[in-house]
PDB file of C-alpha atoms in Angstrom:
ATOM      1  CA  MET O1272      22.263  21.638  -3.138  1.00 44.00           C
ATOM      2  CA  ASN O1273      19.085  19.814  -3.679  1.00 50.00           C
ATOM      3  CA  LEU O1274      19.477  16.908  -6.079  1.00 51.00           C
ATOM      4  CA  LEU O1275      15.779  16.765  -6.798  1.00 47.00           C
ATOM      5  CA  ALA O1276      16.031  20.249  -8.282  1.00 47.00           C
ATOM      6  CA  LEU O1277      18.296  18.788 -10.963  1.00 49.00           C
ATOM      7  CA  SER O1278      16.021  15.940 -11.866  1.00 51.00           C
ATOM      8  CA  LEU O1279      13.588  15.967 -14.747  1.00 46.00           C
ATOM      9  CA  PRO O1280      10.352  16.567 -12.769  1.00 47.00           C
ATOM     10  CA  ALA O1281      11.512  19.789 -11.188  1.00 47.00           C
ATOM     11  CA  VAL O1282      12.482  21.330 -14.512  1.00 45.00           C
ATOM     12  CA  LEU O1283       8.791  21.814 -15.123  1.00 44.00           C
ATOM     13  CA  ALA O1284       8.043  22.844 -11.541  1.00 46.00           C
ATOM     14  CA  GLN O1285       7.255  26.415 -12.574  1.00 47.00           C
ATOM     15  CA  SER O1286       3.976  25.264 -14.049  1.00 49.00           C
ATOM     16  CA  ASP O1287       1.220  23.869 -11.866  1.00 57.00           C
ATOM     17  CA  SER O1288       1.481  20.609  -9.952  1.00 67.00           C
ATOM     18  CA  GLY O1289      -0.534  18.631 -12.539  1.00 75.00           C
ATOM     19  CA  ASP O1290       2.207  19.091 -15.113  1.00 81.00           C
ATOM     20  CA  LEU O1291       4.760  18.088 -12.486  1.00 80.00           C
ATOM     21  CA  LEU O1292       2.886  14.875 -11.824  1.00 82.00           C
ATOM     22  CA  VAL O1293       2.778  14.064 -15.549  1.00 88.00           C
ATOM     23  CA  ALA O1294       6.500  14.712 -15.830  1.00 88.00           C
ATOM     24  CA  GLN O1295       7.178  12.500 -12.812  1.00 88.00           C
ATOM     25  CA  ASN O1296       5.119   9.706 -14.319  1.00 90.00           C
ATOM     26  CA  ILE O1297       6.918   9.991 -17.677  1.00 93.00           C
ATOM     27  CA  ALA O1298      10.265   9.885 -15.877  1.00 93.00           C
ATOM     28  CA  PHE O1299       9.102   6.871 -13.889  1.00 94.00           C
ATOM     29  CA  GLY O1300       7.985   5.058 -17.052  1.00 94.00           C
ATOM     30  CA  ILE O1301      11.291   5.600 -18.827  1.00 95.00           C
ATOM     31  CA  ILE O1302      13.332   4.564 -15.770  1.00 95.00           C
ATOM     32  CA  ALA O1303      11.166   1.523 -15.077  1.00 95.00           C
ATOM     33  CA  ALA O1304      11.284   0.264 -18.681  1.00 96.00           C
ATOM     34  CA  THR O1305      15.074   0.670 -18.822  1.00 96.00           C
ATOM     35  CA  MET O1306      15.484  -1.061 -15.464  1.00 95.00           C
ATOM     36  CA  LEU O1307      13.276  -4.021 -16.292  1.00 95.00           C
ATOM     37  CA  PHE O1308      14.929  -4.531 -19.682  1.00 96.00           C
ATOM     38  CA  SER O1309      18.445  -4.450 -18.251  1.00 96.00           C
ATOM     39  CA  ALA O1310      17.469  -6.615 -15.269  1.00 95.00           C
ATOM     40  CA  TRP O1311      16.060  -9.145 -17.736  1.00 95.00           C
ATOM     41  CA  ARG O1312      19.295  -9.036 -19.712  1.00 94.00           C
ATOM     42  CA  VAL O1313      21.280  -9.631 -16.490  1.00 93.00           C
ATOM     43  CA  VAL O1314      19.526 -12.967 -16.026  1.00 92.00           C
ATOM     44  CA  SER O1315      19.265 -13.932 -19.714  1.00 90.00           C
ATOM     45  CA  THR O1316      22.519 -12.977 -21.422  1.00 89.00           C
ATOM     46  CA  ASN O1317      25.136 -15.660 -21.965  1.00 85.00           C
ATOM     47  CA  ASN O1318      28.072 -13.289 -21.708  1.00 86.00           C
ATOM     48  CA  ILE O1319      28.979 -12.812 -18.060  1.00 87.00           C
ATOM     49  CA  VAL O1320      30.740  -9.470 -18.601  1.00 90.00           C
ATOM     50  CA  HIS O1321      27.654  -8.135 -20.396  1.00 92.00           C
ATOM     51  CA  ALA O1322      25.575  -9.313 -17.419  1.00 93.00           C
ATOM     52  CA  ALA O1323      27.744  -7.231 -15.074  1.00 93.00           C
ATOM     53  CA  LEU O1324      27.443  -4.172 -17.337  1.00 94.00           C
ATOM     54  CA  TYR O1325      23.654  -4.550 -17.602  1.00 95.00           C
ATOM     55  CA  LEU O1326      23.628  -4.791 -13.809  1.00 95.00           C
ATOM     56  CA  VAL O1327      25.154  -1.285 -13.767  1.00 95.00           C
ATOM     57  CA  ILE O1328      22.160   0.057 -15.731  1.00 95.00           C
ATOM     58  CA  ALA O1329      19.672  -1.700 -13.444  1.00 96.00           C
ATOM     59  CA  LEU O1330      21.370  -0.353 -10.311  1.00 95.00           C
ATOM     60  CA  ALA O1331      21.541   3.164 -11.752  1.00 95.00           C
ATOM     61  CA  GLY O1332      17.808   2.885 -12.460  1.00 96.00           C
ATOM     62  CA  VAL O1333      17.221   2.008  -8.807  1.00 96.00           C
ATOM     63  CA  ALA O1334      19.211   5.114  -7.809  1.00 96.00           C
ATOM     64  CA  ALA O1335      17.069   7.212 -10.170  1.00 95.00           C
ATOM     65  CA  ILE O1336      13.913   5.783  -8.560  1.00 95.00           C
ATOM     66  CA  PHE O1337      15.279   6.763  -5.134  1.00 95.00           C
ATOM     67  CA  ILE O1338      15.848  10.337  -6.317  1.00 93.00           C
ATOM     68  CA  LEU O1339      12.362  10.377  -7.861  1.00 93.00           C
ATOM     69  CA  LEU O1340      11.030   9.385  -4.430  1.00 92.00           C
ATOM     70  CA  GLY O1341      12.895  12.264  -2.807  1.00 91.00           C
ATOM     71  CA  ALA O1342      15.475  10.084  -1.049  1.00 92.00           C
ATOM     72  CA  GLU O1343      18.553  11.797  -2.387  1.00 92.00           C
ATOM     73  CA  PHE O1344      21.042  10.520   0.199  1.00 94.00           C
ATOM     74  CA  VAL O1345      20.043   6.898  -0.405  1.00 95.00           C
ATOM     75  CA  GLY O1346      20.276   7.507  -4.165  1.00 95.00           C
ATOM     76  CA  VAL O1347      23.793   8.889  -3.944  1.00 94.00           C
ATOM     77  CA  THR O1348      24.831   6.064  -1.604  1.00 94.00           C
ATOM     78  CA  GLN O1349      23.388   3.578  -4.082  1.00 94.00           C
ATOM     79  CA  ILE O1350      25.587   4.994  -6.860  1.00 95.00           C
ATOM     80  CA  LEU O1351      28.692   5.136  -4.648  1.00 94.00           C
ATOM     81  CA  VAL O1352      28.381   1.691  -3.081  1.00 93.00           C
ATOM     82  CA  TYR O1353      26.816  -0.356  -5.877  1.00 92.00           C
ATOM     83  CA  ILE O1354      28.116   1.128  -9.105  1.00 92.00           C
ATOM     84  CA  GLY O1355      31.360   2.285  -7.511  1.00 90.00           C
ATOM     85  CA  ALA O1356      32.262  -0.741  -5.426  1.00 91.00           C
ATOM     86  CA  VAL O1357      30.033  -3.791  -5.880  1.00 92.00           C
ATOM     87  CA  VAL O1358      30.158  -3.913  -9.690  1.00 93.00           C
ATOM     88  CA  VAL O1359      33.943  -3.493  -9.639  1.00 92.00           C
ATOM     89  CA  LEU O1360      34.067  -6.384  -7.158  1.00 91.00           C
ATOM     90  CA  PHE O1361      31.947  -8.443  -9.575  1.00 92.00           C
ATOM     91  CA  LEU O1362      34.260  -7.634 -12.468  1.00 92.00           C
ATOM     92  CA  PHE O1363      37.221  -8.724 -10.336  1.00 90.00           C
ATOM     93  CA  GLY O1364      35.368 -11.934  -9.493  1.00 89.00           C
ATOM     94  CA  ILE O1365      34.718 -12.592 -13.197  1.00 88.00           C
ATOM     95  CA  MET O1366      38.357 -11.910 -14.019  1.00 88.00           C
ATOM     96  CA  LEU O1367      39.736 -14.120 -11.244  1.00 86.00           C
ATOM     97  CA  THR O1368      37.471 -17.069 -12.009  1.00 83.00           C
ATOM     98  CA  ARG O1369      38.158 -16.796 -15.757  1.00 72.00           C
ATOM     99  CA  ALA O1370      34.609 -17.718 -16.657  1.00 59.00           C
ATOM    100  CA  ARG O1371      34.173 -19.065 -20.152  1.00 59.00           C
ATOM    101  CA  LEU O1372      32.500 -16.383 -22.256  1.00 50.00           C
ATOM    102  CA  GLY O1373      29.514 -16.951 -24.512  1.00 48.00           C
ATOM    103  CA  ASP O1374      29.170 -20.568 -23.499  1.00 54.00           C
ATOM    104  CA  VAL O1375      25.458 -21.353 -23.240  1.00 51.00           C
ATOM    105  CA  GLU O1376      25.823 -24.652 -21.418  1.00 54.00           C
ATOM    106  CA  SER O1377      27.971 -23.188 -18.689  1.00 57.00           C
ATOM    107  CA  VAL O1378      25.662 -20.355 -17.572  1.00 65.00           C
ATOM    108  CA  ASP O1379      22.147 -21.739 -17.528  1.00 72.00           C
ATOM    109  CA  HIS O1380      20.583 -24.580 -15.617  1.00 69.00           C
ATOM    110  CA  GLU O1381      18.736 -27.300 -17.531  1.00 74.00           C
ATOM    111  CA  ASN O1382      15.606 -26.758 -15.426  1.00 80.00           C
ATOM    112  CA  ARG O1383      15.147 -23.088 -16.173  1.00 83.00           C
ATOM    113  CA  LEU O1384      11.544 -23.653 -17.277  1.00 89.00           C
ATOM    114  CA  ILE O1385      10.684 -24.519 -13.681  1.00 91.00           C
ATOM    115  CA  ALA O1386      12.593 -21.424 -12.550  1.00 91.00           C
ATOM    116  CA  ALA O1387      10.588 -19.265 -14.966  1.00 93.00           C
ATOM    117  CA  LEU O1388       7.369 -20.869 -13.734  1.00 94.00           C
ATOM    118  CA  THR O1389       8.300 -20.104 -10.122  1.00 94.00           C
ATOM    119  CA  ALA O1390       9.121 -16.489 -10.965  1.00 94.00           C
ATOM    120  CA  VAL O1391       5.893 -15.956 -12.930  1.00 95.00           C
ATOM    121  CA  LEU O1392       3.815 -17.535 -10.165  1.00 96.00           C
ATOM    122  CA  LEU O1393       5.511 -15.316  -7.587  1.00 95.00           C
ATOM    123  CA  ALA O1394       4.884 -12.261  -9.771  1.00 95.00           C
ATOM    124  CA  VAL O1395       1.189 -13.081 -10.126  1.00 96.00           C
ATOM    125  CA  VAL O1396       0.705 -13.653  -6.392  1.00 96.00           C
ATOM    126  CA  MET O1397       2.640 -10.520  -5.412  1.00 95.00           C
ATOM    127  CA  SER O1398       0.905  -8.306  -7.975  1.00 94.00           C
ATOM    128  CA  TYR O1399      -2.496  -9.547  -6.851  1.00 95.00           C
ATOM    129  CA  ALA O1400      -1.663  -8.922  -3.195  1.00 95.00           C
ATOM    130  CA  LEU O1401      -0.299  -5.433  -3.891  1.00 94.00           C
ATOM    131  CA  ILE O1402      -3.181  -4.325  -6.101  1.00 93.00           C
ATOM    132  CA  ASP O1403      -5.674  -5.810  -3.658  1.00 93.00           C
ATOM    133  CA  SER O1404      -4.238  -4.093  -0.587  1.00 92.00           C
ATOM    134  CA  PHE O1405      -3.033  -0.741  -1.944  1.00 89.00           C
ATOM    135  CA  GLY O1406      -5.225  -0.142  -4.999  1.00 85.00           C
ATOM    136  CA  ASP O1407      -4.511   3.389  -6.174  1.00 85.00           C
ATOM    137  CA  THR O1408      -3.226   4.835  -2.922  1.00 86.00           C
ATOM    138  CA  ARG O1409      -1.500   8.068  -3.797  1.00 88.00           C
ATOM    139  CA  ILE O1410       1.934   9.086  -2.659  1.00 85.00           C
ATOM    140  CA  ASP O1411       2.790  12.766  -2.590  1.00 80.00           C
ATOM    141  CA  ILE O1412       6.274  14.025  -2.001  1.00 80.00           C
ATOM    142  CA  GLU O1413       6.177  17.679  -1.011  1.00 76.00           C
ATOM    143  CA  THR O1414       9.797  18.023  -0.012  1.00 82.00           C
ATOM    144  CA  PRO O1415      12.676  15.600  -0.508  1.00 84.00           C
ATOM    145  CA  SER O1416      14.115  14.223   2.710  1.00 87.00           C
ATOM    146  CA  THR O1417      17.375  15.938   3.525  1.00 89.00           C
ATOM    147  CA  THR O1418      20.672  14.317   4.394  1.00 91.00           C
ATOM    148  CA  GLN O1419      20.450  16.118   7.739  1.00 92.00           C
ATOM    149  CA  ALA O1420      17.221  14.309   8.611  1.00 91.00           C
ATOM    150  CA  VAL O1421      18.708  10.940   7.625  1.00 92.00           C
ATOM    151  CA  SER O1422      21.866  11.469   9.676  1.00 93.00           C
ATOM    152  CA  ASP O1423      19.891  12.783  12.663  1.00 93.00           C
ATOM    153  CA  SER O1424      17.843   9.600  12.577  1.00 92.00           C
ATOM    154  CA  ILE O1425      20.856   7.298  12.192  1.00 93.00           C
ATOM    155  CA  PHE O1426      22.824   8.896  15.024  1.00 94.00           C
ATOM    156  CA  SER O1427      19.954   9.123  17.486  1.00 94.00           C
ATOM    157  CA  ASP O1428      17.282   6.460  17.050  1.00 91.00           C
ATOM    158  CA  TYR O1429      19.362   3.906  15.169  1.00 94.00           C
ATOM    159  CA  ILE O1430      22.803   4.363  16.712  1.00 95.00           C
ATOM    160  CA  ILE O1431      23.006   0.778  18.043  1.00 96.00           C
ATOM    161  CA  PRO O1432      22.000  -0.863  14.716  1.00 94.00           C
ATOM    162  CA  PHE O1433      24.463   1.480  13.015  1.00 94.00           C
ATOM    163  CA  GLU O1434      27.321   0.326  15.240  1.00 95.00           C
ATOM    164  CA  ALA O1435      26.255  -3.298  14.785  1.00 95.00           C
ATOM    165  CA  VAL O1436      26.303  -2.864  10.990  1.00 95.00           C
ATOM    166  CA  SER O1437      29.763  -1.303  11.113  1.00 94.00           C
ATOM    167  CA  LEU O1438      31.037  -4.216  13.197  1.00 95.00           C
ATOM    168  CA  LEU O1439      29.368  -6.691  10.817  1.00 95.00           C
ATOM    169  CA  LEU O1440      30.988  -5.002   7.819  1.00 93.00           C
ATOM    170  CA  LEU O1441      34.400  -5.253   9.471  1.00 94.00           C
ATOM    171  CA  ALA O1442      33.829  -8.917  10.356  1.00 95.00           C
ATOM    172  CA  ALA O1443      32.623  -9.690   6.813  1.00 94.00           C
ATOM    173  CA  LEU O1444      35.665  -8.043   5.210  1.00 91.00           C
ATOM    174  CA  ILE O1445      38.094  -9.859   7.529  1.00 94.00           C
ATOM    175  CA  GLY O1446      36.174 -13.077   6.846  1.00 92.00           C
ATOM    176  CA  ALA O1447      36.394 -12.512   3.090  1.00 90.00           C
ATOM    177  CA  ILE O1448      40.160 -12.030   3.325  1.00 90.00           C
ATOM    178  CA  VAL O1449      40.554 -15.150   5.491  1.00 90.00           C
ATOM    179  CA  VAL O1450      38.389 -17.272   3.159  1.00 87.00           C
ATOM    180  CA  ALA O1451      40.005 -16.108  -0.075  1.00 83.00           C
ATOM    181  CA  ARG O1452      43.590 -16.292   1.229  1.00 83.00           C
ATOM    182  CA  ARG O1453      45.825 -19.038  -0.072  1.00 77.00           C
ATOM    183  CA  GLU O1454      46.804 -21.681   2.466  1.00 72.00           C
ATOM    184  CA  ASP O1455      50.539 -21.457   1.791  1.00 67.00           C
ATOM    185  CA  GLY O1456      50.988 -17.899   3.090  1.00 55.00           C
ATOM    186  CA  SER O1457      50.314 -14.550   1.390  1.00 51.00           C
TER     187      SER O1457
ATOM    188  CA  MET U 146       2.248   9.283  -8.219  1.00 83.00           C
ATOM    189  CA  VAL U 147       0.608   6.064  -7.148  1.00 89.00           C
ATOM    190  CA  LEU U 148       2.285   3.982  -4.447  1.00 91.00           C
ATOM    191  CA  ASN U 149       1.564   0.802  -6.364  1.00 92.00           C
ATOM    192  CA  GLN U 150       3.668   1.743  -9.385  1.00 93.00           C
ATOM    193  CA  PHE U 151       6.792   1.579  -7.214  1.00 94.00           C
ATOM    194  CA  LEU U 152       5.700  -1.580  -5.426  1.00 95.00           C
ATOM    195  CA  LEU U 153       4.859  -3.380  -8.690  1.00 95.00           C
ATOM    196  CA  LEU U 154       8.185  -2.336 -10.206  1.00 95.00           C
ATOM    197  CA  ALA U 155       9.938  -3.732  -7.132  1.00 96.00           C
ATOM    198  CA  ALA U 156       7.904  -6.949  -7.381  1.00 96.00           C
ATOM    199  CA  ALA U 157       8.879  -7.381 -11.048  1.00 95.00           C
ATOM    200  CA  LEU U 158      12.549  -6.762 -10.238  1.00 96.00           C
ATOM    201  CA  PHE U 159      12.316  -9.261  -7.363  1.00 96.00           C
ATOM    202  CA  CYS U 160      10.840 -11.941  -9.623  1.00 96.00           C
ATOM    203  CA  ILE U 161      13.513 -11.404 -12.267  1.00 95.00           C
ATOM    204  CA  GLY U 162      16.086 -11.818  -9.507  1.00 95.00           C
ATOM    205  CA  VAL U 163      14.446 -15.027  -8.270  1.00 95.00           C
ATOM    206  CA  TYR U 164      14.474 -16.405 -11.817  1.00 94.00           C
ATOM    207  CA  GLY U 165      18.183 -15.563 -12.074  1.00 93.00           C
ATOM    208  CA  VAL U 166      19.037 -17.273  -8.793  1.00 93.00           C
ATOM    209  CA  LEU U 167      17.184 -20.440  -9.821  1.00 92.00           C
ATOM    210  CA  ALA U 168      18.188 -20.596 -13.492  1.00 91.00           C
ATOM    211  CA  ARG U 169      21.862 -19.658 -13.411  1.00 88.00           C
ATOM    212  CA  ARG U 170      24.669 -22.153 -12.961  1.00 86.00           C
ATOM    213  CA  ASN U 171      27.515 -19.680 -12.772  1.00 86.00           C
ATOM    214  CA  GLY U 172      28.263 -18.655  -9.167  1.00 88.00           C
ATOM    215  CA  VAL U 173      29.026 -15.019  -9.974  1.00 90.00           C
ATOM    216  CA  MET U 174      25.791 -14.676 -11.962  1.00 90.00           C
ATOM    217  CA  VAL U 175      23.785 -16.056  -9.022  1.00 92.00           C
ATOM    218  CA  LEU U 176      25.316 -13.351  -6.818  1.00 93.00           C
ATOM    219  CA  MET U 177      24.316 -10.702  -9.396  1.00 94.00           C
ATOM    220  CA  SER U 178      20.715 -11.944  -9.251  1.00 95.00           C
ATOM    221  CA  VAL U 179      20.814 -11.709  -5.446  1.00 95.00           C
ATOM    222  CA  GLU U 180      21.788  -8.059  -5.869  1.00 94.00           C
ATOM    223  CA  LEU U 181      18.671  -7.510  -7.995  1.00 95.00           C
ATOM    224  CA  ILE U 182      16.530  -9.007  -5.200  1.00 96.00           C
ATOM    225  CA  LEU U 183      18.111  -6.779  -2.538  1.00 95.00           C
ATOM    226  CA  ASN U 184      17.564  -3.695  -4.697  1.00 95.00           C
ATOM    227  CA  ALA U 185      13.899  -4.572  -5.160  1.00 96.00           C
ATOM    228  CA  VAL U 186      13.543  -4.665  -1.370  1.00 95.00           C
ATOM    229  CA  ASN U 187      15.263  -1.287  -1.124  1.00 95.00           C
ATOM    230  CA  ILE U 188      12.788   0.256  -3.570  1.00 96.00           C
ATOM    231  CA  ASN U 189       9.970  -0.999  -1.348  1.00 95.00           C
ATOM    232  CA  LEU U 190      11.581   0.460   1.781  1.00 95.00           C
ATOM    233  CA  VAL U 191      12.125   3.887   0.225  1.00 95.00           C
ATOM    234  CA  ALA U 192       8.656   3.949  -1.357  1.00 94.00           C
ATOM    235  CA  PHE U 193       7.022   3.245   2.007  1.00 94.00           C
ATOM    236  CA  ALA U 194       9.262   5.839   3.638  1.00 93.00           C
ATOM    237  CA  ALA U 195       7.942   8.428   1.167  1.00 92.00           C
ATOM    238  CA  PHE U 196       4.402   7.132   1.641  1.00 92.00           C
ATOM    239  CA  THR U 197       4.415   7.371   5.454  1.00 91.00           C
ATOM    240  CA  ASN U 198       6.533  10.546   5.518  1.00 89.00           C
ATOM    241  CA  SER U 199       8.963   8.883   7.920  1.00 89.00           C
ATOM    242  CA  ILE U 200      12.703   8.648   7.570  1.00 91.00           C
ATOM    243  CA  ALA U 201      13.015   5.132   9.062  1.00 92.00           C
ATOM    244  CA  GLY U 202      12.568   3.384   5.706  1.00 92.00           C
ATOM    245  CA  GLU U 203      15.469   5.296   4.193  1.00 93.00           C
ATOM    246  CA  VAL U 204      17.689   4.447   7.171  1.00 95.00           C
ATOM    247  CA  PHE U 205      16.896   0.782   6.764  1.00 94.00           C
ATOM    248  CA  ALA U 206      17.572   1.018   3.025  1.00 95.00           C
ATOM    249  CA  LEU U 207      21.045   2.296   3.940  1.00 95.00           C
ATOM    250  CA  PHE U 208      21.486  -0.655   6.300  1.00 95.00           C
ATOM    251  CA  VAL U 209      20.453  -3.048   3.521  1.00 95.00           C
ATOM    252  CA  ILE U 210      23.026  -1.457   1.190  1.00 94.00           C
ATOM    253  CA  ALA U 211      25.750  -1.980   3.824  1.00 94.00           C
ATOM    254  CA  ILE U 212      24.723  -5.614   4.394  1.00 93.00           C
ATOM    255  CA  ALA U 213      24.632  -6.200   0.623  1.00 93.00           C
ATOM    256  CA  ALA U 214      28.190  -4.921   0.299  1.00 92.00           C
ATOM    257  CA  ALA U 215      29.319  -7.348   3.029  1.00 93.00           C
ATOM    258  CA  GLU U 216      27.377 -10.168   1.367  1.00 93.00           C
ATOM    259  CA  VAL U 217      29.037  -9.607  -2.001  1.00 92.00           C
ATOM    260  CA  GLY U 218      32.465  -9.567  -0.373  1.00 91.00           C
ATOM    261  CA  VAL U 219      31.982 -12.871   1.426  1.00 93.00           C
ATOM    262  CA  GLY U 220      30.069 -14.432  -1.492  1.00 92.00           C
ATOM    263  CA  LEU U 221      32.767 -13.652  -4.021  1.00 92.00           C
ATOM    264  CA  ALA U 222      35.431 -14.973  -1.625  1.00 92.00           C
ATOM    265  CA  ILE U 223      33.500 -18.249  -1.386  1.00 90.00           C
ATOM    266  CA  VAL U 224      33.097 -18.443  -5.194  1.00 90.00           C
ATOM    267  CA  LEU U 225      36.826 -17.776  -5.554  1.00 89.00           C
ATOM    268  CA  LEU U 226      37.586 -20.598  -3.118  1.00 89.00           C
ATOM    269  CA  ILE U 227      35.288 -22.976  -5.021  1.00 88.00           C
ATOM    270  CA  TYR U 228      37.048 -22.029  -8.258  1.00 88.00           C
ATOM    271  CA  ARG U 229      40.458 -22.590  -6.694  1.00 87.00           C
ATOM    272  CA  ASN U 230      39.516 -26.032  -5.388  1.00 85.00           C
ATOM    273  CA  ARG U 231      37.521 -27.338  -8.370  1.00 82.00           C
ATOM    274  CA  LYS U 232      38.710 -25.207 -11.344  1.00 80.00           C
ATOM    275  CA  SER U 233      35.065 -24.401 -12.110  1.00 80.00           C
ATOM    276  CA  ILE U 234      32.311 -22.197 -10.677  1.00 81.00           C
ATOM    277  CA  ASP U 235      29.506 -24.350 -12.038  1.00 82.00           C
ATOM    278  CA  LEU U 236      27.146 -24.632  -9.081  1.00 82.00           C
ATOM    279  CA  THR U 237      25.661 -27.925 -10.289  1.00 81.00           C
ATOM    280  CA  GLU U 238      29.036 -29.571  -9.742  1.00 81.00           C
ATOM    281  CA  VAL U 239      29.151 -28.473  -6.108  1.00 81.00           C
ATOM    282  CA  ASP U 240      27.202 -31.385  -4.619  1.00 82.00           C
ATOM    283  CA  LEU U 241      29.468 -32.719  -1.896  1.00 82.00           C
ATOM    284  CA  LEU U 242      26.662 -32.522   0.677  1.00 84.00           C
ATOM    285  CA  LYS U 243      24.209 -34.367  -1.571  1.00 80.00           C
ATOM    286  CA  GLY U 244      23.129 -37.671  -0.064  1.00 71.00           C
TER     287      GLY U 244
END
């Protein structure tokens, strides 16, 4: 079943493609505003548990953007891996390190003005470069890419990188266990 | 849709992530900001995949997701070890290699 058919743009697909484009742009605007707000809260809130929960919203927004772009398999993987696994791992990390909650001095650096300056400068440079080089290049998605196409590509063209990534994942998990293990057994 | 709207969104997300990495003192919060950066890169990869009508960008986005999962695992193990040794995950206190 095609996930794009469930998303907001395709509800209006019966009408002509102009309406579809408007619906896609409205969906994009809502998703983008939600994502940017929650991403900002991730880096600005003083409560570390709230930061992890805002991270869930930002990651779900990224998954929605993937589905809007017709990459349904990547979108589903994003939800499974990030919201299902990574955020839970973060919550475990918060729990195990018993971070002090709501303590302003303990979460933010004293030189965060310089950090903000760096980020703003980077944003200006990147936005200028992007607008300069791509302008209003259009992107049209006729059909969403199927899971079959993705898996065909992984298991033919990219089989060696795929095996390397699986080995790296195994090594990283063993490494994480070895690093986090207590010295006196168990 | 315009290609640039996705790229500019990714750029904004990337910059928020960079601010988080630089401004946060808590080790776990720095790792969260790194996740924001990796997701911004993924948006770029998928947007260019849709733009060029090729599947390679999506495959590499999947690779980035796998690497990010490994990175969080190792990163949180390191933060846990720092906490166990120093009873704090304040990154400004970790300055053993400072000259």
